[in-house]
Amino acid sequence: MKAPAAVVCGIGSWVPPRAVTNEELARRLDTSDEWIRTRTGISRRHVVNPGVSTSELAVRAGQRALRSSGRPDADALVLATTTPDRPCPATAPEVASRLGLTGIAAFDVAAVCTGFVYALAAGTGLISSGIARRVLVIGADAFTTILDPQDRTTTAIFGDGAGAVVLRAGAPQEPGAIGPFDLGSDGDLADLVAVAAGGSRQRSSKGPTAEADHYFRMDGKAVFRQAVLRMAESSQRVLEQSGWRIEDVDRFVAHQANARILASVAARLELDERRLVRNIDRVGNTAAGSVPLALADAVADGFIRPGHRVLLSAFGGGLTWGSTVLQWPDCAPVY
């Protein structure tokens, strides 16, 4: 008997109500709307209000995904995030309880902006192994909570948000079936994307900690090069595994890191940019929330329709990267 496939049967997303425009940032930082748009393609991003944490974003997106699936239940919950509510314990069990899913398996996945693809692979594994029949997979980050408010580069790029899908056990050939996957990492380049303080390395060290070490930092130029290379190579590998050609891809949902990165990945793959999903102009880079948010937005506005062959790819700190494919099912967000 063949192992069941993981099939998408629900999708949802959430961004905080407060939108911060480029003009608002320009009033307090040494920047301008033109500078931000030309370098990132972003015009606004959503930001959590004081006291709002990642779990709130995850719960909202999870509720919508469950409603979209037509059922309120799940056997497991996998939450991808880089900004957990607390260092300990994991945030997923609390999210599960707030969704009325107390008692199910629930755990966090930390792979920064690749987190949702990693979590999707974990959810797929739970189903294919027979551990679960329905899995809620969420990518959520309140990323602005770890940004230096005076750093115009990171403040302009990142926003807060969450997206989620419900997976169910099904047949490998039916619409919505996930896979195969390509996942990878390179820890030799971990310092390209990092928050230096807050972990055991800093806590066990002697001496004071610089305030800047508590904020997110990245080497923008090096990250740009790595993001383009890794997403393009990972996408090519997963296409080979699935037996697809790039011409077979109807829509490409890549991590919304930067508009120029998206265009460069498409060019490297020789993919028609008209098939590229973009929502970075409206929400910025939402880290683990990026891929599911872009997916949900594209389905909601009709850019992704049932039957479309969809390629997903992401890149993040770690370094990490990952890709997968599916044929989109008859499934849409419920608001």
Coordinates of C-alpha atoms in Angstrom, one line a residue:
M1 CA 0.0 0.0 0.0
K2 CA 1.4 3.4 -1.0
A3 CA 1.9 6.1 1.5
P4 CA -0.7 8.9 1.4
A5 CA 0.2 12.2 -0.2
A6 CA -0.3 15.5 1.6
V7 CA -3.0 17.5 -0.3
V8 CA -3.7 21.2 0.2
C9 CA -7.4 21.7 1.2
G10 CA -7.4 25.1 2.9
I11 CA -5.5 28.4 2.8
G12 CA -5.6 31.6 4.8
S13 CA -3.5 34.7 5.6
W14 CA -3.4 37.7 7.9
V15 CA -1.5 41.0 8.2
P16 CA -1.8 43.5 11.0
P17 CA -4.2 46.4 10.3
R18 CA -1.5 49.1 10.6
A19 CA 0.2 49.8 7.3
V20 CA 3.5 51.9 7.2
T21 CA 4.2 53.7 4.0
N22 CA 7.5 54.7 2.6
E23 CA 6.6 58.3 3.2
E24 CA 6.0 57.6 6.9
L25 CA 9.5 56.0 7.1
A26 CA 11.0 58.9 5.2
R27 CA 9.8 61.4 7.9
R28 CA 11.9 59.7 10.6
L29 CA 14.8 58.1 8.7
D30 CA 17.4 59.2 6.1
T31 CA 15.5 57.7 3.2
S32 CA 12.8 58.5 0.6
D33 CA 10.0 56.7 -1.2
E34 CA 12.1 56.7 -4.4
W35 CA 15.1 55.2 -2.6
I36 CA 13.1 52.3 -1.1
R37 CA 11.0 51.6 -4.3
T38 CA 14.0 51.5 -6.6
R39 CA 16.0 49.1 -4.4
T40 CA 13.3 46.9 -3.0
G41 CA 10.0 47.4 -4.9
I42 CA 8.2 48.0 -1.7
S43 CA 5.7 50.8 -1.1
R44 CA 4.3 49.7 2.3
R45 CA 4.5 47.1 4.9
H46 CA 2.3 46.0 7.8
V47 CA 3.5 46.4 11.4
V48 CA 2.1 44.9 14.6
N49 CA 0.9 47.2 17.3
P50 CA 2.6 47.2 20.7
G51 CA 1.7 44.0 22.7
V52 CA 0.8 42.0 19.5
S53 CA 3.0 38.9 19.1
T54 CA 3.6 36.2 16.5
S55 CA 1.0 33.9 18.0
E56 CA -1.7 36.4 17.3
L57 CA -0.8 36.5 13.6
A58 CA -0.5 32.7 13.5
V59 CA -3.9 32.2 15.1
R60 CA -5.6 34.6 12.7
A61 CA -4.1 33.0 9.6
G62 CA -4.8 29.5 11.0
Q63 CA -8.5 30.3 11.7
R64 CA -8.9 31.4 8.1
A65 CA -7.1 28.3 6.7
L66 CA -9.3 26.0 8.7
R67 CA -12.5 27.8 7.6
S68 CA -11.2 27.5 4.0
S69 CA -10.8 23.8 4.5
G70 CA -14.4 23.4 5.6
R71 CA -13.5 21.8 8.9
P72 CA -12.2 23.1 12.2
D73 CA -9.9 20.2 13.2
A74 CA -6.3 19.1 12.6
D75 CA -4.2 16.3 14.0
A76 CA -1.0 18.4 14.1
L77 CA 0.2 22.0 13.8
V78 CA 3.6 23.1 12.4
L79 CA 4.5 26.7 12.9
A80 CA 7.4 28.3 11.0
T81 CA 8.7 31.4 12.7
T82 CA 11.9 33.3 13.6
T83 CA 10.1 35.5 16.1
P84 CA 8.5 33.1 18.6
D85 CA 6.6 34.7 21.5
R86 CA 9.2 33.5 23.9
P87 CA 12.6 31.6 23.6
C88 CA 11.0 28.9 25.6
P89 CA 8.5 27.2 25.2
A90 CA 7.7 26.8 21.5
T91 CA 4.8 29.0 20.2
A92 CA 3.0 26.3 18.3
P93 CA 1.3 24.6 21.3
E94 CA -0.2 27.9 22.4
V95 CA -1.4 28.6 18.9
A96 CA -3.0 25.2 18.7
S97 CA -4.8 25.7 22.0
R98 CA -6.2 29.1 20.9
L99 CA -7.5 27.5 17.8
G100 CA -9.3 24.9 19.9
L101 CA -6.8 22.2 18.9
T102 CA -5.6 21.3 22.5
G103 CA -3.9 18.0 22.7
I104 CA -2.6 17.7 19.1
A105 CA 1.1 17.5 18.2
A106 CA 2.4 21.1 17.8
F107 CA 5.9 22.3 17.2
D108 CA 8.0 25.2 15.8
V109 CA 10.3 25.2 12.8
A110 CA 13.1 27.8 12.7
A111 CA 14.5 28.3 9.2
V112 CA 14.0 32.1 8.9
C113 CA 12.5 33.0 5.4
T114 CA 12.6 29.3 4.2
G115 CA 10.6 28.3 7.3
F116 CA 7.3 27.8 5.6
V117 CA 8.7 25.4 2.9
Y118 CA 10.5 23.5 5.7
A119 CA 7.3 23.3 7.7
L120 CA 5.4 22.2 4.6
A121 CA 7.9 19.4 4.3
A122 CA 7.4 18.4 7.9
G123 CA 3.7 18.4 7.6
T124 CA 3.9 16.3 4.5
G125 CA 6.1 13.9 6.4
L126 CA 3.6 13.6 9.2
I127 CA 0.9 12.6 6.7
S128 CA 3.0 10.3 4.5
S129 CA 4.2 8.4 7.6
G130 CA 0.7 8.0 8.9
I131 CA 1.2 10.0 12.1
A132 CA -1.5 12.5 11.1
R133 CA -4.4 12.8 8.6
R134 CA -4.8 16.6 8.7
V135 CA -2.0 19.1 9.4
L136 CA -2.2 22.9 9.8
V137 CA 1.0 24.5 8.5
I138 CA 1.6 28.1 9.4
G139 CA 4.3 30.6 8.5
A140 CA 4.2 33.7 10.8
D141 CA 6.6 36.4 11.9
A142 CA 6.4 39.7 13.7
F143 CA 9.7 40.5 12.2
T144 CA 9.6 44.2 12.9
T145 CA 10.1 43.4 16.6
I146 CA 13.7 42.4 16.0
L147 CA 14.6 45.3 13.7
D148 CA 16.7 48.3 14.7
P149 CA 14.2 51.2 14.2
Q150 CA 17.1 53.4 13.1
D151 CA 18.3 51.0 10.4
R152 CA 16.8 52.3 7.2
T153 CA 17.7 49.3 5.2
T154 CA 16.0 46.5 7.3
T155 CA 13.2 48.8 8.5
A156 CA 12.3 49.5 4.8
I157 CA 12.3 45.9 3.8
F158 CA 10.6 43.8 6.5
G159 CA 7.0 43.7 7.6
D160 CA 4.8 41.4 9.8
G161 CA 2.3 38.8 8.6
A162 CA 1.2 35.2 8.5
G163 CA -0.1 32.6 6.0
A164 CA -1.3 29.1 6.5
V165 CA -2.5 26.0 4.6
V166 CA -4.3 22.9 5.7
L167 CA -3.0 19.6 4.5
R168 CA -5.0 16.3 4.3
A169 CA -4.1 12.8 3.4
G170 CA -5.0 12.0 -0.2
A171 CA -3.8 10.5 -3.4
P172 CA -0.5 11.5 -5.1
Q173 CA -2.1 12.4 -8.5
E174 CA -5.0 14.5 -7.2
P175 CA -4.9 18.4 -7.4
G176 CA -3.2 19.9 -4.4
A177 CA -0.8 17.0 -3.8
I178 CA 2.5 18.4 -2.5
G179 CA 5.9 17.3 -3.6
P180 CA 8.6 16.4 -4.3
F181 CA 10.8 18.7 -2.1
D182 CA 14.3 20.1 -2.4
L183 CA 15.8 21.3 0.9
G184 CA 19.3 22.5 1.7
S185 CA 21.5 24.6 4.0
D186 CA 24.9 26.1 4.4
G187 CA 25.9 26.9 8.0
D188 CA 29.3 28.2 7.0
L189 CA 27.4 31.4 5.9
A190 CA 25.3 31.7 9.0
D191 CA 26.6 35.1 9.9
L192 CA 25.2 36.7 6.7
V193 CA 21.7 36.8 8.4
A194 CA 21.7 36.8 12.1
V195 CA 20.6 38.2 15.5
A196 CA 23.8 37.9 17.6
A197 CA 22.3 38.1 21.1
G198 CA 19.6 36.2 22.9
G199 CA 20.9 32.7 22.4
S200 CA 23.1 30.3 24.4
R201 CA 26.3 31.5 22.7
Q202 CA 25.8 35.1 23.9
R203 CA 24.3 34.2 27.2
S204 CA 27.2 31.9 28.1
S205 CA 29.8 34.5 27.2
K206 CA 31.5 36.9 29.6
G207 CA 31.3 40.6 29.3
P208 CA 28.6 43.1 28.2
T209 CA 26.5 42.7 25.0
A210 CA 26.3 45.5 22.5
E211 CA 22.8 46.9 22.0
A212 CA 23.1 46.4 18.3
D213 CA 23.6 42.6 18.9
H214 CA 19.9 42.3 19.9
Y215 CA 18.8 43.4 16.4
F216 CA 18.6 41.6 13.1
R217 CA 21.5 42.2 10.8
M218 CA 22.3 41.0 7.3
D219 CA 25.0 41.4 4.6
G220 CA 22.7 42.7 1.9
K221 CA 24.9 42.2 -1.1
A222 CA 26.0 38.7 -0.2
V223 CA 22.5 37.7 0.7
F224 CA 21.3 39.0 -2.7
R225 CA 23.7 36.8 -4.5
Q226 CA 23.0 33.7 -2.4
A227 CA 19.3 34.2 -2.6
V228 CA 19.3 34.3 -6.4
L229 CA 21.7 31.4 -6.7
R230 CA 20.1 29.1 -4.1
M231 CA 16.4 29.6 -5.2
A232 CA 17.2 29.2 -8.8
E233 CA 19.2 26.0 -8.2
S234 CA 16.7 24.5 -5.8
S235 CA 13.9 25.3 -8.2
Q236 CA 15.7 23.5 -11.0
R237 CA 16.4 20.5 -8.9
V238 CA 12.7 20.1 -7.8
L239 CA 11.5 20.6 -11.4
E240 CA 13.8 17.7 -12.5
Q241 CA 12.5 15.5 -9.6
S242 CA 8.9 16.3 -10.6
G243 CA 9.4 15.8 -14.3
W244 CA 8.4 19.4 -15.1
R245 CA 10.0 21.8 -17.4
I246 CA 10.2 25.5 -16.6
E247 CA 7.6 26.0 -19.4
D248 CA 5.2 23.8 -17.5
V249 CA 5.1 26.2 -14.5
D250 CA 2.0 28.4 -14.6
R251 CA 2.9 30.4 -11.5
F252 CA 6.1 30.8 -9.5
V253 CA 5.7 31.7 -5.8
A254 CA 9.1 32.7 -4.6
H255 CA 10.0 34.2 -1.2
Q256 CA 9.2 37.9 -1.4
A257 CA 12.6 39.2 -0.4
N258 CA 13.2 42.0 -2.8
A259 CA 11.7 42.8 -6.2
R260 CA 15.1 42.7 -7.9
I261 CA 15.8 39.3 -6.4
L262 CA 12.5 38.0 -7.7
A263 CA 13.3 39.3 -11.2
S264 CA 16.9 37.9 -11.1
V265 CA 15.6 34.4 -10.1
A266 CA 13.1 34.4 -12.9
A267 CA 15.7 35.5 -15.4
R268 CA 18.1 32.7 -14.2
L269 CA 15.4 30.2 -14.6
E270 CA 14.3 31.7 -18.0
L271 CA 10.8 32.0 -16.6
D272 CA 8.4 34.5 -18.1
E273 CA 8.1 37.2 -15.4
R274 CA 4.3 37.4 -16.1
R275 CA 4.1 34.0 -14.3
L276 CA 5.8 35.4 -11.2
V277 CA 3.7 36.1 -8.1
R278 CA 4.4 39.4 -6.5
N279 CA 2.9 41.0 -3.4
I280 CA 6.1 42.5 -2.0
D281 CA 5.0 46.0 -2.9
R282 CA 2.1 45.8 -0.5
V283 CA 3.5 43.7 2.4
G284 CA 7.3 43.8 2.2
N285 CA 9.4 40.8 3.3
T286 CA 7.4 39.0 5.9
A287 CA 10.0 36.2 6.5
A288 CA 8.3 32.9 7.3
G289 CA 5.0 34.4 6.3
S290 CA 6.2 35.4 2.9
V291 CA 5.5 32.4 0.7
P292 CA 2.0 31.5 2.1
L293 CA 1.0 35.2 2.1
A294 CA 2.0 35.5 -1.5
L295 CA 0.2 32.3 -2.4
A296 CA -3.0 33.3 -0.6
D297 CA -3.0 36.7 -2.2
A298 CA -2.5 35.3 -5.7
V299 CA -5.4 32.8 -5.2
A300 CA -7.7 35.4 -3.7
D301 CA -7.2 37.8 -6.7
G302 CA -7.5 35.0 -9.3
F303 CA -3.9 35.1 -10.4
I304 CA -3.6 31.4 -9.3
R305 CA -6.6 29.3 -10.4
P306 CA -7.5 25.6 -10.0
G307 CA -5.3 23.5 -12.2
H308 CA -2.4 25.9 -12.3
R309 CA 1.0 24.2 -11.9
V310 CA 2.7 26.1 -9.1
L311 CA 6.4 26.2 -8.1
L312 CA 7.2 27.3 -4.6
S313 CA 10.8 28.4 -3.6
A314 CA 12.3 30.2 -0.6
F315 CA 15.7 31.3 0.8
G316 CA 16.6 32.4 4.3
G317 CA 19.1 32.7 7.1
G318 CA 21.0 29.6 8.2
L319 CA 21.6 29.7 5.3
T320 CA 18.6 27.7 4.2
W321 CA 16.7 27.1 1.0
G322 CA 13.9 24.9 -0.3
S323 CA 11.4 24.3 -3.1
T324 CA 8.4 22.2 -3.9
V325 CA 5.6 21.9 -6.5
L326 CA 1.9 21.3 -6.7
Q327 CA -1.1 21.6 -9.0
W328 CA -3.4 24.1 -7.3
P329 CA -6.7 22.6 -6.2
D330 CA -10.2 24.1 -6.0
C331 CA -9.4 25.9 -2.8
A332 CA -9.6 29.6 -1.9
P333 CA -9.1 31.9 1.1
V334 CA -12.2 32.7 3.3
Y335 CA -12.2 36.1 4.9

